[in-house]
Each structure stands twice: as structure tokens, then as C-alpha cells.
Short mmCIF file of C-alpha atoms in Angstrom, two decimals:
data_model
loop_
_atom_site.label_atom_id
_atom_site.label_comp_id
_atom_site.label_asym_id
_atom_site.label_seq_id
_atom_site.Cartn_x
_atom_site.Cartn_y
_atom_site.Cartn_z
CA UNK A 1065 0.00 0.00 0.00
CA UNK A 1066 2.78 2.40 0.96
CA UNK A 1067 4.83 1.81 -2.19
CA UNK A 1068 1.88 2.38 -4.52
CA UNK A 1069 1.09 5.52 -2.52
CA UNK A 1070 4.55 6.81 -3.40
CA UNK A 1071 4.17 6.19 -7.14
CA UNK A 1072 0.62 7.54 -7.23
CA UNK A 1073 1.80 10.73 -5.56
CA UNK A 1074 4.75 10.95 -7.93
CA UNK A 1075 2.31 10.57 -10.84
CA UNK A 1076 0.28 13.48 -9.51
CA UNK A 1077 3.41 15.62 -9.15
CA UNK A 1078 4.33 14.81 -12.75
CA UNK A 1079 0.90 15.99 -13.87
CA UNK A 1080 -0.82 12.67 -14.61
CA UNK A 1081 -4.52 13.40 -14.47
CA UNK A 1082 -5.28 9.69 -14.05
CA UNK A 1083 -3.21 9.60 -10.85
CA UNK A 1084 -5.13 12.61 -9.59
CA UNK A 1085 -8.47 10.99 -10.43
CA UNK A 1086 -7.40 7.80 -8.69
CA UNK A 1087 -6.40 9.66 -5.54
CA UNK A 1088 -9.75 11.43 -5.52
CA UNK A 1089 -11.83 8.28 -5.81
CA UNK A 1090 -9.65 6.41 -3.30
CA UNK A 1091 -9.94 9.01 -0.56
CA UNK A 1092 -13.02 11.16 -1.06
CA UNK A 1093 -15.31 8.97 1.09
CA UNK A 1094 -12.78 8.81 3.86
CA UNK A 1095 -12.25 12.58 3.85
CA UNK A 1096 -15.96 13.28 3.95
CA UNK A 1097 -16.40 10.79 6.77
CA UNK A 1098 -13.55 12.41 8.72
CA UNK A 1099 -15.02 15.87 8.10
CA UNK A 1100 -18.29 14.69 9.65
CA UNK A 1101 -16.42 14.22 12.95
CA UNK A 1102 -15.95 17.99 13.10
CA UNK A 1103 -19.18 19.32 11.67
CA UNK A 1104 -22.65 18.23 10.65
CA UNK A 1105 -22.59 20.80 7.85
CA UNK A 1106 -22.23 18.69 4.69
CA UNK A 1107 -21.89 21.71 2.42
CA UNK A 1108 -18.96 23.05 4.37
CA UNK A 1109 -17.21 19.69 4.08
CA UNK A 1110 -17.97 19.45 0.35
CA UNK A 1111 -16.58 22.94 -0.27
CA UNK A 1112 -13.41 22.02 1.61
CA UNK A 1113 -13.04 18.79 -0.38
CA UNK A 1114 -13.49 20.68 -3.67
CA UNK A 1115 -10.94 23.31 -2.75
CA UNK A 1116 -8.52 20.72 -1.41
CA UNK A 1117 -8.51 18.71 -4.65
CA UNK A 1118 -8.51 21.77 -6.90
CA UNK A 1119 -5.44 23.08 -5.07
CA UNK A 1120 -3.87 19.64 -5.11
CA UNK A 1121 -3.89 19.69 -8.92
CA UNK A 1122 -3.24 23.36 -9.51
CA UNK A 1123 -0.33 23.42 -7.05
CA UNK A 1124 0.93 19.91 -7.79
CA UNK A 1125 4.39 21.13 -8.78
CA UNK A 1126 4.91 22.57 -5.32
CA UNK A 1127 3.96 19.35 -3.51
CA UNK A 1128 6.59 17.57 -1.44
CA UNK A 1129 7.06 13.82 -1.45
CA UNK A 1130 4.90 11.61 0.71
CA UNK A 1131 4.54 7.93 1.36
CA UNK A 1132 1.20 8.26 3.04
CA UNK A 1133 -1.36 10.10 0.96
CA UNK A 1134 -4.09 9.35 3.48
CA UNK A 1135 -2.27 11.11 6.33
CA UNK A 1136 -1.46 14.06 4.07
CA UNK A 1137 -5.07 14.47 2.93
CA UNK A 1138 -6.54 14.02 6.41
CA UNK A 1139 -4.30 16.75 7.78
CA UNK A 1140 -5.12 19.02 4.88
CA UNK A 1141 -8.88 18.59 5.11
CA UNK A 1142 -8.78 19.04 8.88
CA UNK A 1143 -6.99 22.38 8.54
CA UNK A 1144 -9.47 23.59 5.95
CA UNK A 1145 -12.52 22.52 7.91
CA UNK A 1146 -11.30 24.03 11.18
CA UNK A 1147 -10.46 27.27 9.38
CA UNK A 1148 -13.98 27.41 7.93
CA UNK A 1149 -15.62 26.59 11.26
CA UNK A 1150 -13.42 29.24 12.85
CA UNK A 1151 -14.58 31.84 10.36
CA UNK A 1152 -18.22 30.86 10.91
CA UNK A 1153 -17.93 30.97 14.68
CA UNK A 1154 -16.15 34.31 14.58
CA UNK A 1155 -19.07 35.71 12.62
CA UNK A 1156 -21.42 34.45 15.30
CA UNK A 1157 -19.09 35.82 18.03
CA UNK A 1158 -18.76 32.34 19.48
CA UNK A 1159 -15.57 31.19 21.17
CA UNK A 1160 -13.83 28.55 19.07
CA UNK A 1161 -14.71 25.14 20.34
CA UNK A 1162 -14.73 22.13 18.09
CA UNK A 1163 -15.65 18.71 19.39
CA UNK A 1164 -14.75 15.49 17.68
CA UNK A 1165 -17.81 13.28 17.42
CA UNK A 1166 -18.17 9.67 16.39
CA UNK A 1167 -20.36 6.74 17.29
CA UNK A 1168 -20.03 3.01 17.28
CA UNK A 1169 -22.05 1.31 14.64
CA UNK A 1170 -25.08 -0.67 15.72
CA UNK A 1171 -24.32 -3.14 12.96
CA UNK A 1172 -21.07 -4.01 14.69
CA UNK A 1173 -20.19 -7.61 13.98
CA UNK A 1174 -19.03 -8.48 17.44
CA UNK A 1175 -22.02 -7.26 19.41
CA UNK A 1176 -24.67 -9.17 17.61
CA UNK A 1177 -26.56 -10.44 20.56
CA UNK A 1178 -30.14 -9.91 21.66
CA UNK A 1179 -29.30 -6.78 23.63
CA UNK A 1180 -26.56 -5.48 21.35
CA UNK A 1181 -28.36 -2.25 20.53
CA UNK A 1182 -28.48 -1.38 24.20
CA UNK A 1183 -24.78 -2.18 24.54
CA UNK A 1184 -23.86 0.05 21.64
CA UNK A 1185 -25.86 2.84 23.21
CA UNK A 1186 -23.92 2.42 26.44
CA UNK A 1187 -20.64 2.40 24.52
CA UNK A 1188 -21.61 5.59 22.79
CA UNK A 1189 -22.60 7.24 26.06
CA UNK A 1190 -19.19 6.39 27.46
CA UNK A 1191 -17.51 7.79 24.37
CA UNK A 1192 -19.00 11.20 24.96
CA UNK A 1193 -17.05 11.34 28.23
CA UNK A 1194 -13.72 11.14 26.43
CA UNK A 1195 -12.01 14.41 25.64
CA UNK A 1196 -12.07 15.50 21.96
CA UNK A 1197 -8.36 14.73 21.70
CA UNK A 1198 -8.76 11.25 23.13
CA UNK A 1199 -11.59 10.60 20.70
CA UNK A 1200 -9.58 11.83 17.77
CA UNK A 1201 -6.59 9.63 18.62
CA UNK A 1202 -8.83 6.60 19.01
CA UNK A 1203 -10.45 7.36 15.67
CA UNK A 1204 -7.24 7.94 13.75
CA UNK A 1205 -5.57 4.91 15.31
CA UNK A 1206 -8.19 2.19 15.40
CA UNK A 1207 -10.40 3.32 12.57
CA UNK A 1208 -7.97 4.93 10.11
CA UNK A 1209 -4.94 2.86 11.14
CA UNK A 1210 -2.53 5.77 10.96
CA UNK A 1211 0.83 5.50 12.71
CA UNK A 1212 1.28 7.34 15.99
CA UNK A 1213 3.80 9.58 14.23
CA UNK A 1214 1.24 10.56 11.60
CA UNK A 1215 -1.39 11.13 14.25
CA UNK A 1216 1.02 13.41 16.08
CA UNK A 1217 1.41 15.47 12.90
CA UNK A 1218 -2.31 15.70 12.20
CA UNK A 1219 -3.06 16.69 15.78
CA UNK A 1220 -0.03 18.93 16.03
CA UNK A 1221 1.04 17.32 19.30
CA UNK A 1222 4.34 15.65 20.35
CA UNK A 1223 4.38 11.93 19.71
CA UNK A 1224 5.04 11.22 23.42
CA UNK A 1225 1.86 13.08 24.28
CA UNK A 1226 -0.03 11.02 21.70
CA UNK A 1227 1.04 7.80 23.43
CA UNK A 1228 -0.08 9.26 26.72
CA UNK A 1229 -3.46 10.35 25.37
CA UNK A 1230 -4.03 6.93 23.82
CA UNK A 1231 -3.08 5.04 26.96
CA UNK A 1232 -5.34 7.26 29.04
CA UNK A 1233 -8.24 6.80 26.62
CA UNK A 1234 -7.85 3.02 26.60
CA UNK A 1235 -7.63 3.01 30.35
CA UNK A 1236 -10.78 5.08 30.64
CA UNK A 1237 -12.65 2.78 28.28
CA UNK A 1238 -11.42 -0.23 30.22
CA UNK A 1239 -12.74 1.16 33.50
CA UNK A 1240 -16.07 2.18 32.04
CA UNK A 1241 -16.69 -0.85 29.93
CA UNK A 1242 -16.46 -3.46 32.67
CA UNK A 1243 -19.77 -4.97 31.66
CA UNK A 1244 -19.14 -4.54 28.00
CA UNK A 1245 -16.72 -5.55 25.33
CA UNK A 1246 -13.71 -4.31 27.25
CA UNK A 1247 -14.24 -6.79 30.12
CA UNK A 1248 -11.20 -8.73 28.95
CA UNK A 1249 -8.82 -5.91 29.72
CA UNK A 1250 -9.36 -6.53 33.41
CA UNK A 1251 -8.32 -10.13 33.19
CA UNK B 310 10.56 -11.02 20.12
CA UNK B 311 11.43 -11.16 23.83
CA UNK B 312 10.51 -7.54 24.13
CA UNK B 313 7.15 -8.07 22.48
CA UNK B 314 6.36 -11.07 24.71
CA UNK B 315 6.66 -9.04 27.83
CA UNK B 316 4.08 -6.52 26.67
CA UNK B 317 0.53 -6.73 27.78
CA UNK B 318 -2.33 -5.92 25.48
CA UNK B 319 -2.54 -2.24 26.38
CA UNK B 320 1.09 -1.79 25.49
CA UNK B 321 0.67 -3.79 22.29
CA UNK B 322 -2.09 -1.44 21.23
CA UNK B 323 0.47 1.36 21.31
CA UNK B 324 2.51 -0.39 18.62
CA UNK B 325 1.71 0.70 15.06
CA UNK B 326 2.68 -2.54 13.37
CA UNK B 327 0.70 -4.61 15.87
CA UNK B 328 -2.54 -2.66 15.34
CA UNK B 329 -2.02 -2.75 11.58
CA UNK B 330 -1.51 -6.49 11.70
CA UNK B 331 -4.62 -7.03 13.83
CA UNK B 332 -6.68 -4.96 11.39
CA UNK B 333 -5.33 -6.22 8.10
CA UNK B 334 -3.15 -9.28 8.86
CA UNK B 335 -0.16 -10.09 6.66
CA UNK B 336 2.81 -9.53 8.94
CA UNK B 337 5.04 -12.63 9.22
CA UNK B 338 6.92 -11.42 12.28
CA UNK B 339 3.72 -10.97 14.30
CA UNK B 340 2.32 -14.24 12.99
CA UNK B 341 5.47 -15.98 14.14
CA UNK B 342 5.11 -14.31 17.53
CA UNK B 343 1.47 -15.44 17.83
CA UNK B 344 2.36 -19.03 17.04
CA UNK B 345 5.17 -19.14 19.58
CA UNK B 346 2.93 -19.32 22.57
CA UNK B 347 -0.76 -20.17 23.20
CA UNK B 348 -0.88 -17.17 25.57
CA UNK B 349 -0.05 -14.92 22.63
CA UNK B 350 -2.93 -16.35 20.68
CA UNK B 351 -5.24 -15.44 23.53
CA UNK B 352 -3.90 -11.90 23.43
CA UNK B 353 -4.44 -11.73 19.66
CA UNK B 354 -8.05 -12.81 20.10
CA UNK B 355 -8.65 -10.06 22.64
CA UNK B 356 -6.92 -7.51 20.45
CA UNK B 357 -9.16 -8.49 17.58
CA UNK B 358 -12.16 -7.94 19.82
CA UNK B 359 -10.98 -4.50 20.82
CA UNK B 360 -10.11 -3.41 17.30
CA UNK B 361 -13.34 -4.76 15.84
CA UNK B 362 -15.22 -2.89 18.57
CA UNK B 363 -13.96 0.26 16.89
CA UNK B 364 -16.23 -0.27 13.96
CA UNK B 365 -17.73 3.12 13.66
CA UNK B 366 -20.81 4.56 12.12
CA UNK B 367 -19.74 5.88 8.74
CA UNK B 368 -21.06 8.92 6.93
CA UNK B 369 -20.17 8.44 3.30
CA UNK B 370 -21.40 10.67 0.51
CA UNK B 371 -23.58 9.07 -2.18
CA UNK B 372 -22.08 7.96 -5.49
CA UNK B 373 -23.90 10.83 -7.23
CA UNK B 374 -22.47 13.32 -4.78
CA UNK B 375 -18.98 11.93 -5.31
CA UNK B 376 -19.29 12.34 -9.09
CA UNK B 377 -20.84 15.78 -8.73
CA UNK B 378 -17.97 16.96 -6.54
CA UNK B 379 -15.50 15.48 -9.02
CA UNK B 380 -17.15 17.36 -11.88
CA UNK B 381 -16.98 20.59 -9.91
CA UNK B 382 -13.32 19.96 -9.15
CA UNK B 383 -12.54 19.28 -12.81
CA UNK B 384 -14.38 22.47 -13.76
CA UNK B 385 -12.41 24.44 -11.18
CA UNK B 386 -9.19 22.99 -12.52
CA UNK B 387 -10.09 24.14 -16.02
CA UNK B 388 -10.94 27.58 -14.75
CA UNK B 389 -7.56 27.68 -13.03
CA UNK B 390 -5.99 26.80 -16.36
CA UNK B 391 -4.31 23.59 -15.31
CA UNK B 392 -4.78 20.68 -17.68
CA UNK B 393 -2.85 18.15 -19.69
CA UNK B 394 -1.68 18.82 -23.22
CA UNK B 395 -3.58 17.22 -26.08
CA UNK B 396 -2.33 13.80 -27.13
CA UNK B 397 -2.14 14.01 -30.86
CA UNK B 398 -2.97 10.79 -32.67
CA UNK B 399 0.49 9.56 -33.63
CA UNK B 400 -1.32 6.47 -34.87
CA UNK B 401 -3.22 8.57 -37.42
CA UNK B 402 -2.58 6.10 -40.23
CA UNK B 403 -4.04 3.23 -38.29
CA UNK B 404 -6.96 5.31 -37.18
CA UNK B 405 -7.61 6.21 -40.80
CA UNK B 406 -7.71 2.56 -41.78
CA UNK B 407 -10.08 1.73 -38.99
CA UNK B 408 -12.25 4.73 -39.73
CA UNK B 409 -12.57 3.68 -43.34
CA UNK B 410 -13.97 0.35 -42.26
CA UNK B 411 -16.28 2.02 -39.80
CA UNK B 412 -17.66 4.41 -42.38
CA UNK B 413 -18.27 1.49 -44.79
CA UNK B 414 -20.37 -0.17 -42.16
CA UNK B 415 -22.16 3.07 -41.57
CA UNK B 416 -23.09 3.23 -45.25
CA UNK B 417 -24.30 -0.37 -45.23
CA UNK B 418 -26.29 0.33 -42.15
CA UNK B 419 -27.95 3.31 -43.78
CA UNK B 420 -28.75 1.32 -46.91
CA UNK B 421 -30.37 -1.44 -44.95
CA UNK B 422 -32.36 1.19 -43.13
CA UNK B 423 -33.78 2.53 -46.33
CA UNK B 424 -35.18 -0.91 -46.96
CA UNK B 425 -36.90 -0.76 -43.64
CA UNK B 426 -35.96 -1.34 -40.02
CA UNK B 427 -35.15 -4.73 -38.54
CA UNK B 428 -38.09 -6.97 -37.92
CA UNK B 429 -39.78 -6.12 -34.68
CA UNK B 430 -37.72 -2.94 -34.23
CA UNK B 431 -39.50 0.26 -35.07
CA UNK B 432 -37.13 3.24 -35.21
CA UNK B 433 -38.45 6.70 -34.90
CA UNK B 434 -36.51 9.76 -35.97
CA UNK B 435 -36.60 12.35 -33.22
CA UNK B 436 -35.78 15.95 -34.04
CA UNK B 437 -35.34 18.94 -31.77
CA UNK B 438 -34.61 22.45 -32.91
CA UNK B 439 -34.42 26.01 -31.63
CA UNK B 440 -34.98 29.43 -33.20
CA UNK B 441 -33.54 32.85 -32.55
CA UNK B 442 -33.49 33.70 -28.88
CA UNK B 443 -34.45 30.18 -27.84
CA UNK B 444 -32.47 27.56 -25.96
CA UNK B 445 -33.56 24.05 -25.12
CA UNK B 446 -32.47 21.51 -22.52
CA UNK B 447 -33.53 17.96 -23.20
CA UNK B 448 -32.83 14.45 -21.96
CA UNK B 449 -31.90 11.60 -24.26
CA UNK B 450 -33.21 8.03 -23.85
CA UNK B 451 -29.92 6.95 -22.18
CA UNK B 452 -30.19 9.69 -19.54
CA UNK B 453 -27.68 12.01 -21.19
CA UNK B 454 -28.49 15.70 -21.17
CA UNK B 455 -28.29 18.07 -24.11
CA UNK B 456 -28.52 21.83 -24.03
CA UNK B 457 -29.23 23.17 -27.47
CA UNK B 458 -28.14 26.74 -28.16
CA UNK B 459 -30.12 29.17 -30.33
CA UNK B 460 -30.71 28.37 -34.02
CA UNK B 461 -29.61 24.75 -33.69
CA UNK B 462 -31.01 21.38 -34.58
CA UNK B 463 -30.30 17.83 -33.51
CA UNK B 464 -31.76 14.49 -34.43
CA UNK B 465 -31.40 10.88 -33.39
CA UNK B 466 -33.11 7.60 -33.85
CA UNK B 467 -35.16 6.25 -31.03
CA UNK B 468 -34.43 3.80 -29.57
CA UNK B 469 -30.66 3.98 -29.97
CA UNK B 470 -29.11 1.24 -32.02
CA UNK B 471 -27.62 -1.41 -29.73
CA UNK B 472 -23.91 -0.60 -30.12
CA UNK B 473 -23.74 3.15 -30.19
CA UNK B 474 -25.62 6.33 -29.49
CA UNK B 475 -25.59 8.58 -32.55
CA UNK B 476 -26.69 12.20 -32.57
CA UNK B 477 -26.66 14.50 -35.60
CA UNK B 478 -26.13 18.15 -34.83
CA UNK B 479 -26.36 21.39 -36.75
CA UNK B 480 -25.54 24.49 -34.75
CA UNK B 481 -24.29 24.39 -31.17
CA UNK B 482 -24.99 22.16 -28.19
CA UNK B 483 -23.53 21.18 -24.85
CA UNK B 484 -23.64 17.49 -23.97
CA UNK B 485 -23.48 15.77 -20.60
CA UNK B 486 -23.11 12.14 -21.51
CA UNK B 487 -24.19 9.30 -19.25
CA UNK B 488 -21.33 6.87 -18.93
CA UNK B 489 -21.77 3.66 -20.90
CA UNK B 490 -18.51 2.09 -22.02
CA UNK B 491 -20.35 -0.48 -24.13
CA UNK B 492 -22.20 2.08 -26.22
CA UNK B 493 -20.03 5.00 -27.38
CA UNK B 494 -21.82 8.30 -27.72
CA UNK B 495 -21.16 9.90 -31.12
CA UNK B 496 -22.08 13.35 -32.28
CA UNK B 497 -21.84 13.94 -36.02
CA UNK B 498 -21.66 17.55 -37.11
CA UNK B 499 -20.54 18.76 -40.57
CA UNK B 500 -18.52 15.60 -41.15
CA UNK B 501 -16.82 15.76 -37.74
CA UNK B 502 -17.48 12.87 -35.38
CA UNK B 503 -16.97 13.37 -31.66
CA UNK B 504 -16.93 10.17 -29.62
CA UNK B 505 -17.36 10.01 -25.86
CA UNK B 506 -18.06 7.41 -23.23
CA UNK B 507 -19.19 9.55 -20.33
CA UNK B 508 -18.23 13.15 -20.30
CA UNK B 509 -19.36 16.73 -20.92
CA UNK B 510 -18.46 18.78 -23.95
CA UNK B 511 -19.58 21.51 -26.30
CA UNK B 512 -19.85 21.36 -30.08
CA UNK B 513 -20.29 24.48 -32.15
CA UNK B 514 -20.87 24.31 -35.90
CA UNK B 515 -22.73 27.62 -36.03
CA UNK B 516 -20.02 29.69 -37.64
CA UNK B 517 -18.80 29.23 -41.18
CA UNK B 518 -15.19 28.76 -40.15
CA UNK B 519 -15.72 25.18 -39.05
CA UNK B 520 -16.70 23.03 -36.10
CA UNK B 521 -15.44 23.65 -32.55
CA UNK B 522 -15.37 20.90 -29.96
CA UNK B 523 -14.56 21.93 -26.38
CA UNK B 524 -14.23 19.36 -23.63
CA UNK B 525 -15.20 20.18 -20.06
CA UNK B 526 -14.87 16.83 -18.29
CA UNK B 527 -13.92 13.29 -19.26
CA UNK B 528 -12.29 12.41 -22.54
CA UNK B 529 -13.43 12.47 -26.17
CA UNK B 530 -11.95 11.70 -29.54
CA UNK B 531 -12.71 13.94 -32.51
CA UNK B 532 -12.43 12.51 -36.00
CA UNK B 533 -12.70 14.12 -39.42
CA UNK B 534 -13.87 12.54 -42.68
CA UNK B 535 -10.33 11.43 -43.61
CA UNK B 536 -10.21 9.50 -40.40
CA UNK B 537 -7.61 11.65 -38.65
CA UNK B 538 -8.40 11.90 -34.99
CA UNK B 539 -7.35 13.77 -31.92
CA UNK B 540 -7.99 13.00 -28.25
CA UNK B 541 -9.15 15.84 -26.06
CA UNK B 542 -8.63 16.18 -22.32
CA UNK B 543 -10.61 18.53 -20.07
CA UNK B 544 -10.03 22.15 -21.06
CA UNK B 545 -8.91 21.26 -24.60
CA UNK B 546 -10.57 22.49 -27.72
CA UNK B 547 -10.21 21.44 -31.31
CA UNK B 548 -11.31 23.47 -34.33
CA UNK B 549 -12.04 21.55 -37.52
CA UNK B 550 -11.62 23.81 -40.54
CA UNK B 551 -12.02 22.30 -44.01
CA UNK B 552 -11.36 18.86 -42.63
CA UNK B 553 -8.15 19.99 -40.84
CA UNK B 554 -8.04 19.50 -37.09
CA UNK B 555 -6.47 22.54 -35.47
CA UNK B 556 -6.19 22.42 -31.74
CA UNK B 557 -5.98 25.05 -29.06
CA UNK B 558 -4.64 23.73 -25.81
CA UNK B 559 -6.73 25.77 -23.43
CA UNK B 560 -10.12 27.15 -24.25
CA UNK B 561 -11.73 30.24 -22.81
CA UNK B 562 -14.51 28.90 -20.61
CA UNK B 563 -16.86 31.85 -21.01
CA UNK B 564 -16.35 32.13 -24.70
CA UNK B 565 -17.04 28.47 -25.42
CA UNK B 566 -19.47 27.53 -22.68
CA UNK B 567 -20.73 30.83 -21.31
CA UNK B 568 -23.91 30.54 -23.35
CA UNK B 569 -25.13 27.63 -21.27
CA UNK B 570 -24.77 29.70 -18.10
CA UNK B 571 -26.49 32.70 -19.69
CA UNK B 572 -23.29 34.64 -20.40
CA UNK B 573 -23.44 36.63 -23.62
CA UNK B 574 -19.89 37.21 -24.66
CA UNK B 575 -18.20 39.39 -27.26
CA UNK B 576 -14.51 38.84 -27.91
CA UNK B 577 -12.89 41.31 -30.25
CA UNK B 578 -15.86 41.38 -32.62
CA UNK B 579 -16.86 43.89 -35.31
CA UNK B 580 -20.16 45.75 -35.24
CA UNK B 581 -21.91 43.48 -37.80
CA UNK B 582 -20.88 40.49 -35.70
CA UNK B 583 -22.43 42.14 -32.64
CA UNK B 584 -25.68 42.62 -34.55
CA UNK B 585 -25.72 38.94 -35.62
CA UNK B 586 -25.11 37.81 -32.07
CA UNK B 587 -27.80 40.04 -30.58
CA UNK B 588 -30.36 38.79 -33.11
CA UNK B 589 -29.41 35.21 -32.35
CA UNK B 590 -29.33 35.61 -28.56
CA UNK B 591 -32.44 37.70 -27.98
CA UNK B 592 -34.51 36.52 -30.96
CA UNK B 593 -34.93 40.03 -32.33
CA UNK B 594 -34.39 41.85 -35.61
CA UNK B 595 -31.84 44.66 -35.55
CA UNK B 596 -32.29 47.53 -38.01
CA UNK B 597 -29.10 49.53 -38.01
CA UNK B 598 -28.70 52.85 -39.75
CA UNK B 599 -25.49 53.44 -37.89
CA UNK B 600 -22.63 55.06 -39.82
CA UNK B 601 -19.33 53.90 -38.37
CA UNK B 602 -16.32 56.13 -38.79
CA UNK B 603 -13.79 53.42 -38.04
CA UNK B 604 -13.92 49.69 -37.60
CA UNK B 605 -13.87 49.43 -33.81
CA UNK B 606 -13.73 45.92 -32.35
CA UNK B 607 -15.58 45.25 -29.13
CA UNK B 608 -15.19 42.89 -26.17
CA UNK B 609 -17.55 42.45 -23.24
CA UNK B 610 -19.42 39.94 -21.02
CA UNK B 611 -23.07 40.14 -20.02
CA UNK B 612 -24.42 37.60 -17.60
CA UNK B 613 -28.21 37.14 -17.59
CA UNK B 614 -28.72 40.75 -18.65
CA UNK B 615 -31.58 42.25 -20.59
CA UNK B 616 -31.34 43.47 -24.16
CA UNK B 617 -31.66 47.03 -22.86
CA UNK B 618 -28.68 46.61 -20.50
CA UNK B 619 -26.55 45.12 -23.26
CA UNK B 620 -27.48 47.83 -25.76
CA UNK B 621 -26.65 50.47 -23.21
CA UNK B 622 -23.21 48.96 -22.68
CA UNK B 623 -22.43 48.74 -26.37
CA UNK B 624 -23.83 52.18 -27.18
CA UNK B 625 -21.13 53.77 -25.01
CA UNK B 626 -18.47 52.36 -27.29
CA UNK B 627 -20.11 53.01 -30.65
CA UNK B 628 -21.96 56.18 -29.58
CA UNK B 629 -25.36 55.24 -30.89
CA UNK B 630 -28.98 55.75 -29.92
CA UNK B 631 -31.51 52.95 -29.97
CA UNK B 632 -35.22 52.27 -29.74
CA UNK B 633 -36.61 48.89 -28.68
CA UNK B 634 -39.92 47.93 -30.25
CA UNK B 635 -40.79 45.08 -27.94
CA UNK B 636 -44.09 44.30 -29.63
CA UNK B 637 -42.34 43.76 -32.98
CA UNK B 638 -39.23 42.12 -31.48
CA UNK B 639 -37.26 44.78 -33.30
CA UNK B 640 -34.50 47.20 -32.37
CA UNK B 641 -33.54 50.35 -34.23
CA UNK B 642 -30.00 51.65 -33.97
CA UNK B 643 -29.01 55.06 -35.29
CA UNK B 644 -26.48 57.87 -34.76
#
């Protein structure tokens, strides 16, 4: 995956439209999905995606090398979305506060028992108690499978702090999920 | 491996390669580690439970939305002037040979049609046309969309023949073609054939100089009667004059496609050309008694503006007076 990322990116830098198209179709869903963690405003996310990809092509000659297109795009879309939300909130004279919101899926394979819906609800209630940073690390690590180094870049935090945030989040989940899927962590 | 063995699950979850392996597999060193000790296999099972618990609710855009965004992005790119150069058909000779065969078939097909359609297949010739001052947007049987500019005409047989979608065009139209790789979409206009699979482009055969094909998104090939062809990429335009294919790398969006967004555009045109364009655009008759001292050329853009507003703009340059007779659809211009 990483090697093809490198050649795809190189193709884009060389001006291959097909490489650009491929990158778009590979990552657009993921970027939209990530954007939804910051805002429920679909239009704002779509605008950011359009501008991101337009710039990606127009400014392709200025792009550096990368071996992880996903991490690059996630960071880029995050910056754009937060900037837009910032502008919106400034207009409304609201202090900048952006939460990171996600939910476990009810269709989760592993909780398919009679009372699984109730369990997912409990999981989701517990999630809301995590700090936005803890939620974001959990999301980028266990859902997007980024490396801790890449997560540190996206979140603009030292890598040591990322480890700490992750450990604390896992610990919190362990303590609050005693009856749930995290029961094993106690054993 | 010793180091890994000593870790408990929480610590393992802080290891990139471990989480990646749990999610996607395919890591011999971790597989070896798991097989070393039954305890490790227990740990792997738990890790799988944790990681699979992080199956989140996903908000993905619809396929239509994804394509729509892509079209917008491609449009933006064109407007920013960043596209690929045209790939000229270096295989022109081969293309010519193939085209010859194709056109033979086309003739045969037409002949057989004169003798009547295939049994059980009734073809109907559908024609759409516009007059002065009239534009028309219409859908084709395959879901493609056509916007016909003023004074233009197109026709096709319904239903489409099984292998291709053929449209005949006189005048100017903008096409948004529904993708169908099995049935190429061909527009034939003054001997120029434009072939697309799924794409959006503009064809203009209104002026005497030749046929213009401008591509907005996707990819098309444009072929003349001698079988020479050229491939266009978004932003490219080809002008076919007397069977020669002359290409411009980057077209002017407003000039070629402005009409479909209601932009009336004049680029370095003479006064008689302005009159022609106004008659065509607004569906009026212009009676000009204007005496011009010198041959001034005019440029200007008018987006969704009335005839009055446009006349006012132009009158500043040519210093004329005008009277609009709305009831007669007529305009008088004089000094």
C-alpha cells in the first residue's frame, strides 16, 4: 500500500490526471467521513473537499514527497474545515470550540446479541465522556490505522503526548466498559 | 521477540505494526510471535475484539455526490488553467484505416435502413430544434443531457441502435453524456465525429469557419472525414476547418461555454458580428442605420442581462442611440 502511494503521488506531481483521479476516488469517502467528525454541515465539508482537490492539482508542482497520501489528505482537510468553522464561529461571536464526534455502529459484527443495541448505546454514552483529543486519537488509530507519528502530525502534538493520550483513553474505556466488550482488559 | 512477549495488550495497542496487523493481517513477524505461545494467541483474540469494537458509524457521501464533486473539481481545474496537453494521434494512419472500415459499415447500415428497419424494431426519428433567442435543454433516452443553443437542430433515432448512441447536430450544443462504455456516444456535425463514453463537452458548428469541440470533463476523440483523430482532455478544444483538425490547448470557458450559463460574450468582434449575435441571442431583428467612422472591435461579457442593458453597454463604445420595439421584437439603432 505504501509503495503504490509513493508512485501515485509521484504521478500526480508529474501531472498525470489519471493519478489525480485515482487519488480522488480512493480518498473522497474517507475525507468526507472524517469531516463529519468535526461538523454536521455537509456543504462546508464538500466545499473544503473541492478546494482541497482543486489546489492539489493546480499546485501539484509545489507538492513535497509523501509515502502516506491518506495522512497528508486528512491533515489538509482538517486544517481547511477548522479554518472554515473558525470563520463561521467568529461571525457568530462564538468562542472557538470544536468537538470530535463519532459513534459506534449498531451493525457491529461483534455485538450481535439480543441486547446489542443497548450495549452500543452504552458504549456511545461512554464515548462522549472522552475528551475530543482522546476521541480523535482513538479514531485515527483504530479506525484509520494511521501511525502514531502521523497522528502526532495531524493533531499537532508531540508523539510522546499522543502515546499518553491513547493510553489514558484506553484506560478510561477499560474502566467504564467493565460490563461490556472491554471486560477482557481486566483479566 | 522477547521484548514483544513481555508486553501486555494495552502496550501492544500502542505499537503501530501490531494494530495494523490485527486490522489487516499479513505480517510474518507478528504471525510468528502469535504461534510461539498459546498465551499470545489469547492476546491476539482479545486484540481483535478491541479493534473490531472500533467499527464506527460511517457517513459516506452518495455515489452521485462523489461524481458531482468530481465534476466541480474538474471544472475548477479548467478555470484555473491547469490541464494536460492534447495527445495528438500519432497512430493517425491506423486510425484512418479503422475509420474507413467504420464508415463502410455506416453506409451499409444506412442502406439497410432505407429498406426498412429490422423486424420487430421500429425506429423513430426524433428531431429537436431552436430558433432565434431560444435555448432548449432535453434528456436523451440513455439519460444524457443536451442543451441546445439558439438556431440549432439535432436528431437521433429512437431507440438507440444497440452498439452506439448517434446524434446528428447542426448548430451548437452542450452534452453531458451518461457513462456507458459499451455504447459510445457519437455526435456527427458537418462531417466531424466526436466520440465520448461519459463526459461533458460543447460542439459548435454555427459559424462558417468550421466546427469547434470543447471538452469540459472526461475524454473524447474527434475525427474528421479522412479519419484523422485527436484526443481531447478537459479544457482542450479542437477546431475543424475544411477537414483539418487545429487544436488550441486551453479554451476560454466563457467564450465556449458561457452561453449555457447565460453569459453573452463578445470577444474582439466587429459591429456586424455584434448585430448577428444580438439577433441570435435575444430573438430580435436589428435595423441599423449606424454610420461607423472606423472599424472598432468590441469585447464584453453580459451575464443574464436584458437586451436594454446590453445595448446600453455597447452604445457607449459606438456612440449610438436605440429604440426597442418590444411588440415587434425589433430594435432600431441610429447615430
